[in-house]
Tab-separated table of C-alpha atoms in Angstrom:
chain	number	residue	atom	x	y	z
A	219	MET	CA	-0.144	0.033	0.077
A	220	GLN	CA	3.034	2.420	0.720
A	221	GLU	CA	4.230	2.156	-3.049
A	222	ALA	CA	0.617	2.878	-4.086
A	223	ILE	CA	0.361	6.284	-1.731
A	224	LYS	CA	3.836	7.364	-2.842
A	225	LEU	CA	2.652	6.803	-6.794
A	226	LEU	CA	-0.603	8.422	-6.000
A	227	ALA	CA	0.876	11.364	-4.222
A	228	THR	CA	3.332	11.954	-7.181
A	229	VAL	CA	0.599	11.835	-9.550
A	230	ILE	CA	-1.383	14.538	-7.739
A	231	GLN	CA	1.680	16.937	-7.303
A	232	GLN	CA	1.800	17.006	-10.920
A	233	THR	CA	-1.557	17.170	-12.059
A	234	LYS	CA	-3.461	20.309	-12.822
A	235	PHE	CA	-6.775	20.642	-12.373
A	236	HIS	CA	-9.167	22.731	-14.611
A	237	GLN	CA	-12.582	24.695	-14.274
A	238	LYS	CA	-13.905	26.593	-17.162
A	239	ARG	CA	-14.985	29.439	-14.979
A	240	MET	CA	-12.134	29.445	-12.631
A	241	GLY	CA	-9.260	28.123	-15.014
A	242	THR	CA	-6.102	26.012	-14.021
A	243	PHE	CA	-4.971	25.059	-10.477
A	244	THR	CA	-2.851	22.907	-8.525
A	245	ALA	CA	-4.067	20.202	-6.066
A	246	MET	CA	-3.419	22.326	-3.236
A	247	GLU	CA	-5.520	25.460	-4.678
A	248	LEU	CA	-8.118	22.638	-5.191
A	249	ARG	CA	-8.367	21.665	-1.703
A	250	SER	CA	-8.960	25.231	-0.590
A	251	ILE	CA	-11.611	25.883	-3.175
A	252	TRP	CA	-13.029	22.589	-1.829
A	253	SER	CA	-13.199	24.099	1.508
A	254	SER	CA	-15.158	26.984	0.994
A	255	ASP	CA	-17.022	26.137	-2.230
A	256	LYS	CA	-17.847	22.591	-2.680
A	257	LEU	CA	-20.049	23.169	-5.736
A	258	SER	CA	-17.470	24.795	-7.513
A	259	ALA	CA	-14.956	22.167	-6.497
A	260	ARG	CA	-17.143	19.589	-7.987
A	261	LEU	CA	-16.928	20.886	-11.655
A	262	VAL	CA	-12.903	20.481	-11.442
A	263	GLU	CA	-11.590	18.116	-13.767
A	264	PRO	CA	-8.257	16.345	-13.583
A	265	GLU	CA	-5.426	17.069	-16.558
A	266	VAL	CA	-3.182	14.147	-15.388
A	267	PRO	CA	0.238	13.853	-17.150
A	268	GLU	CA	-0.128	10.798	-19.774
A	269	ASN	CA	2.542	8.581	-18.664
A	270	LEU	CA	1.521	9.228	-14.996
A	271	LEU	CA	-2.191	8.494	-15.754
A	272	ALA	CA	-1.162	5.380	-17.655
A	273	LYS	CA	1.188	3.900	-14.780
A	274	PHE	CA	-1.322	4.583	-11.938
A	275	THR	CA	-4.112	2.942	-14.589
A	276	ASP	CA	-1.810	0.052	-14.716
A	277	GLN	CA	-1.729	-0.381	-11.125
A	278	LEU	CA	-5.419	-0.359	-10.759
A	279	ARG	CA	-5.891	-2.901	-13.373
A	280	ARG	CA	-3.558	-5.435	-11.305
A	281	LEU	CA	-5.219	-4.360	-7.855
A	282	LEU	CA	-8.767	-4.988	-9.816
A	283	TYR	CA	-8.022	-7.826	-12.062
A	284	ASP	CA	-10.891	-9.920	-10.565
A	285	TYR	CA	-13.466	-7.215	-11.243
A	286	LEU	CA	-11.986	-6.257	-14.787
A	287	ASP	CA	-13.679	-7.031	-18.279
A	288	THR	CA	-10.167	-7.565	-20.189
A	289	LYS	CA	-11.837	-6.953	-23.681
A	290	THR	CA	-13.152	-3.761	-22.806
A	291	ASP	CA	-10.932	-2.246	-19.841
A	292	ARG	CA	-14.191	-1.640	-17.848
A	293	ILE	CA	-14.801	-2.745	-14.228
A	294	GLY	CA	-18.007	-3.481	-12.295
A	295	ASN	CA	-17.868	-0.199	-10.117
A	296	GLY	CA	-20.479	-0.459	-6.997
A	297	LEU	CA	-19.878	3.084	-6.503
A	298	VAL	CA	-22.132	3.798	-9.670
A	299	ASP	CA	-24.733	1.544	-8.561
A	300	LEU	CA	-25.016	3.562	-5.011
A	301	MET	CA	-24.801	6.847	-6.403
A	302	GLY	CA	-25.298	6.769	-9.906
A	303	GLY	CA	-23.678	7.294	-13.351
A	304	MET	CA	-22.505	5.821	-16.188
A	305	PRO	CA	-22.267	2.002	-15.551
A	306	ASN	CA	-19.277	-0.123	-15.612
A	307	PRO	CA	-16.782	2.868	-16.255
A	308	GLU	CA	-13.532	2.303	-18.118
A	309	ILE	CA	-10.890	1.853	-15.674
A	310	ASN	CA	-8.912	4.818	-16.847
A	311	HIS	CA	-11.696	7.094	-15.813
A	312	PHE	CA	-12.048	5.564	-12.557
A	313	ALA	CA	-8.262	6.322	-12.162
A	314	GLU	CA	-8.940	10.152	-12.900
A	315	ASP	CA	-11.927	9.870	-10.406
A	316	LEU	CA	-9.281	8.393	-7.615
A	317	ILE	CA	-7.115	10.827	-8.621
A	318	ARG	CA	-9.431	14.160	-8.158
A	319	GLY	CA	-10.773	12.373	-5.043
A	320	ALA	CA	-7.215	12.173	-3.576
A	321	ALA	CA	-6.201	15.635	-4.331
A	322	ILE	CA	-8.974	16.655	-1.797
A	323	LEU	CA	-8.767	13.933	0.568
A	324	GLY	CA	-5.350	13.076	0.338
A	325	PRO	CA	-4.037	9.734	-1.065
A	326	GLU	CA	-3.885	7.889	1.857
A	327	ARG	CA	-7.912	8.306	2.601
A	328	VAL	CA	-8.583	7.229	-0.931
A	329	LEU	CA	-6.425	3.984	-1.152
A	330	GLU	CA	-7.275	3.290	2.658
A	331	LEU	CA	-10.837	3.036	0.965
A	332	LEU	CA	-9.621	1.519	-2.032
A	333	PHE	CA	-7.931	-1.387	-0.313
A	334	GLY	CA	-10.764	-2.121	2.031
A	335	TRP	CA	-13.445	-2.255	-1.003
A	336	ILE	CA	-10.879	-4.664	-2.519
A	337	LYS	CA	-11.265	-7.047	0.504
A	338	GLY	CA	-14.855	-6.786	0.161
A	339	GLU	CA	-15.429	-4.025	2.632
A	340	PRO	CA	-18.921	-2.032	2.029
A	341	PHE	CA	-19.470	1.573	1.035
A	342	HIS	CA	-20.519	3.381	4.249
A	343	TYR	CA	-23.166	6.295	4.050
A	344	LYS	CA	-25.867	7.646	6.173
A	345	MET	CA	-29.742	8.158	5.561
A	346	LYS	CA	-30.896	11.124	6.532
A	347	ALA	CA	-33.999	13.318	7.088
A	348	LEU	CA	-35.425	16.234	8.438
A	349	LEU	CA	-37.786	16.124	11.250
A	350	LEU	CA	-40.589	17.933	11.889
A	351	GLY	CA	-42.848	17.259	15.034
A	352	VAL	CA	-39.790	16.981	17.668
A	353	SER	CA	-37.540	19.063	19.072
A	354	ILE	CA	-34.217	17.929	20.888
A	355	ASP	CA	-32.126	19.471	23.747
A	356	GLN	CA	-29.000	17.359	22.839
A	357	PRO	CA	-28.121	14.521	20.374
A	358	LEU	CA	-29.631	11.184	21.006
A	359	ALA	CA	-28.305	8.100	19.608
A	360	LEU	CA	-28.815	4.284	19.520
A	361	LYS	CA	-26.130	1.541	19.392
A	362	GLU	CA	-27.771	0.421	16.360
A	363	GLY	CA	-26.415	3.204	14.229
A	364	ILE	CA	-29.260	5.625	14.871
A	365	ARG	CA	-28.870	9.282	15.828
A	366	ILE	CA	-31.085	12.113	16.021
A	367	SER	CA	-29.005	15.728	16.123
A	368	SER	CA	-29.923	19.465	15.532
A	369	LEU	CA	-28.165	21.467	12.269
A	370	PRO	CA	-26.349	24.620	13.256
A	371	LYS	CA	-28.555	27.721	13.613
A	372	SER	CA	-26.041	29.754	11.478
A	373	LEU	CA	-26.095	29.744	7.179
A	374	THR	CA	-22.144	29.641	7.305
A	375	GLU	CA	-22.074	26.673	9.468
A	376	LEU	CA	-25.263	25.019	7.853
A	377	THR	CA	-23.892	24.481	4.204
A	378	PRO	CA	-21.480	21.665	4.532
A	379	HIS	CA	-24.211	19.580	6.302
A	380	LEU	CA	-26.491	19.479	3.525
A	381	PRO	CA	-26.200	18.435	-0.058
A	382	LEU	CA	-24.865	20.720	-2.638
A	383	PHE	CA	-27.798	21.593	-4.394
A	384	SER	CA	-30.603	21.867	-1.308
A	385	ILE	CA	-29.802	25.189	-0.409
A	386	PRO	CA	-30.134	26.713	-3.947
A	387	ASN	CA	-33.165	24.639	-4.601
A	388	TYR	CA	-35.135	24.581	-1.224
A	389	GLY	CA	-33.535	27.710	0.504
A	390	TYR	CA	-32.158	27.461	4.149
A	391	MET	CA	-34.698	28.661	6.478
A	392	GLY	CA	-36.648	25.624	7.073
A	393	PHE	CA	-33.079	23.505	7.842
A	394	LEU	CA	-31.608	25.938	10.481
A	395	GLY	CA	-31.483	24.492	13.547
A	396	GLY	CA	-33.817	21.947	12.238
A	397	VAL	CA	-33.828	18.138	13.760
A	398	ILE	CA	-32.078	15.480	11.669
A	399	LEU	CA	-32.776	11.913	11.890
A	400	SER	CA	-29.342	9.864	10.889
A	401	ILE	CA	-29.105	6.227	9.890
A	402	ASP	CA	-25.908	4.490	9.359
A	403	CYS	CA	-26.311	2.314	6.339
A	404	GLU	CA	-23.885	0.029	3.832
A	405	ALA	CA	-23.948	-1.079	0.458
A	406	GLY	CA	-22.023	-3.537	-1.755
A	407	PRO	CA	-20.327	-5.312	-3.008
A	408	PRO	CA	-17.978	-2.411	-4.262
A	409	PHE	CA	-16.718	-4.136	-6.895
A	410	TYR	CA	-18.068	-7.159	-9.365
A	411	ALA	CA	-16.899	-8.372	-12.749
A	412	PRO	CA	-19.131	-6.466	-15.161
A	413	THR	CA	-21.841	-8.224	-17.873
A	414	GLU	CA	-23.250	-6.774	-21.138
A	415	SER	CA	-26.531	-8.099	-20.502
A	416	GLU	CA	-26.532	-6.390	-17.155
A	417	PRO	CA	-25.312	-2.705	-16.874
A	418	PHE	CA	-26.123	-2.807	-12.971
A	419	PHE	CA	-25.565	-5.380	-10.469
A	420	LYS	CA	-28.621	-7.001	-9.738
A	421	ASP	CA	-27.374	-8.439	-6.168
A	422	PHE	CA	-26.088	-5.378	-4.969
A	423	LYS	CA	-27.699	-4.704	-1.544
A	424	HIS	CA	-28.324	-2.013	1.174
A	425	THR	CA	-28.097	-2.437	4.820
A	426	TRP	CA	-29.483	-0.109	7.199
A	427	ALA	CA	-28.648	0.227	11.014
A	428	ASN	CA	-26.120	-2.596	10.777
A	429	GLY	CA	-28.887	-4.810	10.060
A	430	LYS	CA	-30.082	-4.967	13.738
A	431	ILE	CA	-33.431	-3.614	12.709
A	432	PRO	CA	-35.628	-5.472	10.144
A	433	GLY	CA	-37.455	-3.478	7.669
A	434	LEU	CA	-36.516	-0.248	9.098
A	435	SER	CA	-37.438	2.867	6.680
A	436	ILE	CA	-37.392	6.500	7.151
A	437	GLU	CA	-41.010	5.919	7.040
A	438	THR	CA	-41.885	3.063	9.343
A	439	PHE	CA	-39.322	4.664	12.030
A	440	CYS	CA	-41.241	8.042	12.195
A	441	GLU	CA	-44.449	6.214	12.599
A	442	ALA	CA	-42.368	4.994	15.604
A	443	LEU	CA	-41.493	7.791	16.766
A	444	SER	CA	-44.767	9.141	16.633
A	445	LEU	CA	-46.023	6.585	18.799
A	446	ALA	CA	-43.118	6.664	21.166
A	447	CYS	CA	-44.226	10.511	21.913
A	448	ASN	CA	-47.890	10.344	20.899
A	449	ASN	CA	-47.413	13.470	18.307
A	450	TYR	CA	-47.153	13.490	14.212
A	451	VAL	CA	-43.729	13.226	13.326
A	452	TYR	CA	-42.498	13.250	9.728
A	453	ARG	CA	-40.017	14.227	7.828
A	454	LYS	CA	-39.642	16.839	5.134
A	455	PHE	CA	-36.774	16.088	3.402
A	456	LEU	CA	-34.687	13.030	2.660
A	457	TRP	CA	-31.221	12.403	1.220
A	458	ARG	CA	-28.411	10.273	1.356
A	459	ASP	CA	-24.853	11.545	2.659
A	460	PHE	CA	-22.173	9.829	1.243
A	461	GLU	CA	-19.480	11.720	3.076
A	462	ASP	CA	-16.166	11.033	1.361
A	463	LEU	CA	-17.300	8.872	-1.293
A	464	GLU	CA	-19.085	12.226	-2.479
A	465	GLU	CA	-15.580	13.110	-4.100
A	466	LEU	CA	-15.006	9.744	-5.807
A	467	ASN	CA	-18.026	10.002	-8.123
A	468	THR	CA	-18.663	13.216	-9.363
A	469	ALA	CA	-21.047	12.193	-12.287
A	470	VAL	CA	-24.022	13.031	-10.251
A	471	GLY	CA	-25.257	15.170	-7.775
A	472	THR	CA	-26.732	13.886	-4.554
A	473	GLY	CA	-30.377	14.053	-4.404
A	474	MET	CA	-32.872	15.369	-2.069
A	475	SER	CA	-36.751	14.386	-2.000
A	476	PHE	CA	-39.174	16.887	-0.837
A	477	VAL	CA	-42.552	16.418	0.755
A	478	ASP	CA	-45.060	19.315	1.277
A	479	VAL	CA	-45.826	19.244	4.487
A	480	PRO	CA	-46.925	21.996	7.000
A	481	THR	CA	-43.934	23.126	9.078
A	482	HIS	CA	-46.144	24.909	11.671
A	483	SER	CA	-47.545	21.795	13.820
A	484	LEU	CA	-47.089	21.190	17.803
A	485	THR	CA	-43.564	20.370	18.419
A	486	ILE	CA	-42.899	17.522	21.293
A	487	PRO	CA	-39.512	17.275	23.066
A	488	LEU	CA	-38.159	14.429	22.273
A	489	SER	CA	-35.951	12.164	24.631
A	490	GLN	CA	-33.655	9.371	24.873
A	491	LYS	CA	-36.463	7.111	26.372
A	492	HIS	CA	-38.549	8.197	23.365
A	493	LEU	CA	-35.884	6.985	21.162
A	494	GLU	CA	-35.414	3.792	22.640
A	495	GLN	CA	-39.326	3.040	22.781
A	496	ALA	CA	-39.630	3.692	18.891
A	497	ARG	CA	-37.025	1.121	18.336
A	498	ASP	CA	-38.737	-1.270	20.613
A	499	ILE	CA	-41.559	-0.379	18.354
A	500	HIS	CA	-40.507	-1.072	15.472
A	501	PHE	CA	-39.165	-4.417	16.355
A	502	GLY	CA	-42.201	-5.333	17.795
A	503	ARG	CA	-44.066	-4.419	14.350
A	504	SER	CA	-41.186	-6.656	12.484
A	505	SER	CA	-42.081	-9.365	14.482
A	506	PHE	CA	-45.885	-9.332	14.281
A	507	GLY	CA	-46.101	-12.212	11.592
A	508	GLU	CA	-49.875	-12.700	10.269
A	509	LYS	CA	-51.081	-9.585	12.604
A	510	ARG	CA	-48.875	-7.500	10.129
A	511	ARG	CA	-51.277	-6.307	7.774
A	512	TYR	CA	-53.884	-5.272	10.177
A	513	LEU	CA	-51.657	-3.882	12.731
A	514	ASP	CA	-50.097	-1.997	9.727
A	515	THR	CA	-53.013	-0.296	9.157
A	516	ALA	CA	-54.217	0.775	12.348
A	517	VAL	CA	-50.806	2.472	12.930
A	518	SER	CA	-50.767	4.451	9.398
A	519	ARG	CA	-54.588	5.445	9.923
A	520	TRP	CA	-53.725	6.756	13.577
A	521	MET	CA	-50.703	8.571	11.900
A	522	LYS	CA	-53.017	10.104	9.554
A	523	SER	CA	-55.751	11.371	12.078
A	524	LYS	CA	-52.782	13.165	13.952
A	525	ARG	CA	-52.175	15.363	10.770
A	526	PRO	CA	-51.726	18.852	11.626
A	527	ASN	CA	-53.114	19.990	8.157
A	528	ALA	CA	-56.225	17.422	7.780
A	529	GLY	CA	-59.461	18.423	8.878
A	530	LEU	CA	-61.217	17.331	11.740
A	531	ALA	CA	-63.494	15.252	9.495
A	532	ASP	CA	-61.189	13.580	7.361
A	533	LYS	CA	-59.289	12.720	11.026
A	534	PHE	CA	-62.347	11.011	12.375
A	535	ILE	CA	-62.861	8.677	9.211
A	536	ASP	CA	-59.060	8.029	9.922
A	537	LEU	CA	-59.164	6.919	13.159
A	538	ARG	CA	-62.471	5.106	12.548
A	539	ILE	CA	-60.568	2.552	10.326
A	540	ALA	CA	-57.503	2.784	12.497
A	541	LEU	CA	-59.938	1.352	15.306
A	542	GLU	CA	-61.447	-1.390	13.018
A	543	ALA	CA	-58.541	-2.772	11.984
A	544	LEU	CA	-57.326	-3.114	15.698
A	545	TYR	CA	-60.620	-4.356	17.334
A	546	LEU	CA	-62.527	-5.823	14.342
A	547	GLU	CA	-59.931	-7.373	12.273
A	548	ASN	CA	-62.103	-8.545	9.296
A	549	ASP	CA	-65.261	-9.331	11.769
A	550	TYR	CA	-67.790	-6.922	10.114
A	551	GLU	CA	-71.011	-9.008	10.722
A	552	GLY	CA	-73.465	-7.126	13.227
A	553	GLU	CA	-73.367	-4.188	15.040
A	554	LYS	CA	-69.775	-2.968	14.603
A	555	ARG	CA	-70.026	0.054	16.670
A	556	PHE	CA	-71.042	-1.826	19.548
A	557	ARG	CA	-68.651	-4.654	19.016
A	558	LEU	CA	-65.621	-2.298	18.259
A	559	ALA	CA	-66.281	-0.127	21.674
A	560	VAL	CA	-66.649	-3.461	23.759
A	561	ARG	CA	-63.553	-5.081	22.700
A	562	GLY	CA	-61.539	-2.027	22.741
A	563	ALA	CA	-62.953	-0.985	26.713
A	564	TRP	CA	-62.062	-4.796	27.905
A	565	HIS	CA	-58.537	-4.502	25.847
A	566	LEU	CA	-57.492	-1.570	27.575
A	567	GLY	CA	-59.659	-0.890	30.867
A	568	ALA	CA	-58.271	-2.815	34.239
A	569	ASN	CA	-61.363	-2.208	35.852
A	570	PHE	CA	-65.216	-1.101	35.752
A	571	THR	CA	-64.768	2.411	36.045
A	572	GLU	CA	-61.802	2.343	32.965
A	573	ARG	CA	-63.498	0.160	31.192
A	574	LYS	CA	-66.900	2.119	30.915
A	575	LYS	CA	-64.571	5.484	29.862
A	576	TYR	CA	-62.996	3.315	27.188
A	577	TYR	CA	-66.397	2.493	26.112
A	578	LYS	CA	-67.855	5.556	25.952
A	579	THR	CA	-65.131	7.570	24.367
A	580	LEU	CA	-64.700	4.536	21.476
A	581	LEU	CA	-68.461	4.556	20.986
A	582	ASP	CA	-68.732	8.357	20.592
A	583	ALA	CA	-65.858	8.282	18.299
A	584	TYR	CA	-67.300	5.673	15.828
A	585	SER	CA	-70.733	7.411	16.034
A	586	ARG	CA	-68.903	10.616	15.301
A	587	ALA	CA	-66.971	9.240	12.412
A	588	SER	CA	-70.144	7.444	11.010
A	589	LYS	CA	-72.027	10.956	11.076
A	590	VAL	CA	-69.074	12.597	8.992
A	591	VAL	CA	-69.422	9.720	6.626
A	592	HIS	CA	-72.953	10.351	5.819
A	593	ALA	CA	-71.902	14.144	5.617
A	594	ASP	CA	-73.352	15.440	8.679
A	595	GLU	CA	-72.670	19.190	8.361
A	596	ALA	CA	-72.944	19.912	12.523
A	597	LYS	CA	-70.703	22.288	13.686
A	598	ILE	CA	-67.294	21.437	14.914
A	599	THR	CA	-67.230	21.867	18.553
A	600	GLU	CA	-64.609	21.903	21.141
A	601	LYS	CA	-66.295	18.661	22.725
A	602	ASP	CA	-65.453	17.236	18.927
A	603	LYS	CA	-62.042	18.379	19.179
A	604	LYS	CA	-61.721	16.864	23.016
A	605	LEU	CA	-63.544	13.433	21.487
A	606	LEU	CA	-60.809	12.904	18.770
A	607	ALA	CA	-57.823	13.650	21.280
A	608	ASP	CA	-59.377	10.792	23.586
A	609	ALA	CA	-60.180	8.453	21.155
A	610	GLN	CA	-56.652	9.063	19.650
A	611	ASP	CA	-54.992	8.458	22.596
A	612	ALA	CA	-57.025	5.064	23.198
A	613	CYS	CA	-56.418	3.996	19.750
A	614	ARG	CA	-52.331	4.497	20.342
A	615	GLU	CA	-52.846	2.704	24.087
A	616	GLY	CA	-54.362	-0.367	22.002
A	617	ILE	CA	-51.630	-0.457	19.050
A	618	LEU	CA	-49.072	-0.568	21.949
A	619	LYS	CA	-50.812	-3.188	23.979
A	620	ARG	CA	-51.100	-5.078	20.792
A	621	LEU	CA	-47.417	-5.054	20.005
A	622	LYS	CA	-46.497	-6.430	23.370
A	623	GLU	CA	-49.264	-9.512	23.030
A	624	GLU	CA	-47.488	-12.791	21.725
A	625	GLN	CA	-50.921	-14.408	20.442
A	626	LYS	CA	-53.852	-13.013	18.613
A	627	GLN	CA	-56.846	-12.273	20.681
A	628	ASP	CA	-60.320	-14.137	21.141
A	629	TRP	CA	-62.317	-11.265	21.688
A	630	ASN	CA	-64.903	-13.634	22.914
A	631	GLU	CA	-62.597	-15.065	26.234
A	632	ILE	CA	-61.571	-11.704	26.860
A	633	ILE	CA	-65.012	-10.323	27.385
A	634	LEU	CA	-66.083	-13.386	29.296
A	635	GLY	CA	-63.196	-12.269	31.572
A	636	LYS	CA	-60.145	-13.897	30.706
A	637	SER	CA	-57.131	-11.732	32.102
A	638	LEU	CA	-54.884	-10.337	29.448
C-alpha cells in the first residue's frame, strides 16, 4: 500500500486541475476551493500527465483484475450502483476519479478506502431526514446506528451539513436549527465482474442500522417515533449523505426528496427514552407475523388522524378505520360500533370504571365518524376536538398493547373475563 500511496502522491503533485470559470490550478489550490465552495470544486476535472495516468491505471488493473473485463477495460463499480452515473466505467476514468478525490481527501484516505473495498468492505453512507414534530436539547443515539441531532442555526455553519444543491433549490430557512434523523447504512459489493446484459449488479444490496432492525425505513421509524411521543412526527426532506464517497464519483449530484407538509405544528421534546421506545416499537412491528397487515393499517391510519393539516372530519374517518383494523380484524358482521367499543374497553380497561370510560369514548368517536361519512354538516365543537384526542389516545394505547401481546386475541374469551 505504501508504494501505491507514493505513486498517487506523485501523480497529484504533477496534475493540473481545470474548471471553465476558474481556470487551472494545483491540488493545493483545489483543496482550498473545496473547503469553501464544494459546488465549484465539483466541476473540476483533472489534467493528468499521460505517462503518470498510464502508470497509475496499470496499477489499478492489477489490483482490480478480478473485476475487470479485459476486452473492454471496464470494471463493475458499485459506486455507480449506489450513487448513479455511467455503469461499468473504463478503468482509466475510474483512475481519474480517484486522482481528483485524492487531491481533496489525501492519497492515504482514498487508498485506505480502495484497499478496503478490494477486501470486500462495503460502502458506508448515511440516510438522513429533516424531521418535523419534535425538538431536542442534546444529541440522541442508539447503538444500532441511529442518531438524532440538530443542524446549526447559522447559514455559514449550515451549508456543509446539507447536499450541494439543497439550499439553491429549497432555501435555508427550513433547515436552520432543524432536527435530523441519521441512520448508518452499508451497500455493496463495491466491485464486481461486469456483464453486457446487466449494466447494474442485480445483487447489489443496502443494509440499514447494521442490519439489526428488520424492515427499517425513514417512514416506519417516523411512525414509531410518533407512537413513542404521541405526536405526528414526519420527515420534510430525505437524502443520502455519502460523505467522502461524494468526491470519488462526481457524475451526479446528491438528490434530496421533498414532501410538501406544513411546518407549523405541535412540537414535542424528544428524549432518549422516546428514541429507545421507538426502536422497541419497530422491533415489535417487524416480528408481528400474520397480524402485521391489520397492525400496519391501524398505525398508518392513526398517524393520518394526527396530521396537523387535515380537517377534523378526515381525522375522525382515519381514526375509525384505525380502530376497526385494531378491534374488528375482518369481523364485520352485526353491530360494528357496539362490538368495537366493547372489545376496546375490555382490552384497555383494568377495571369497571376504566372500561366504562373507554367504552363511551370509542362508541362516541365511532358514531361521530359515521356521521361525518354520511355528510353530517353539524358544526365542529370543542367537544368534538376533545373526543377526537381522547379516542386517538385510546387507539395509541391499543396499538402499543397489541405490540406486546404474543397471541392473537380471542375477543369472546376476553369479554367473558379471561385475564390479558
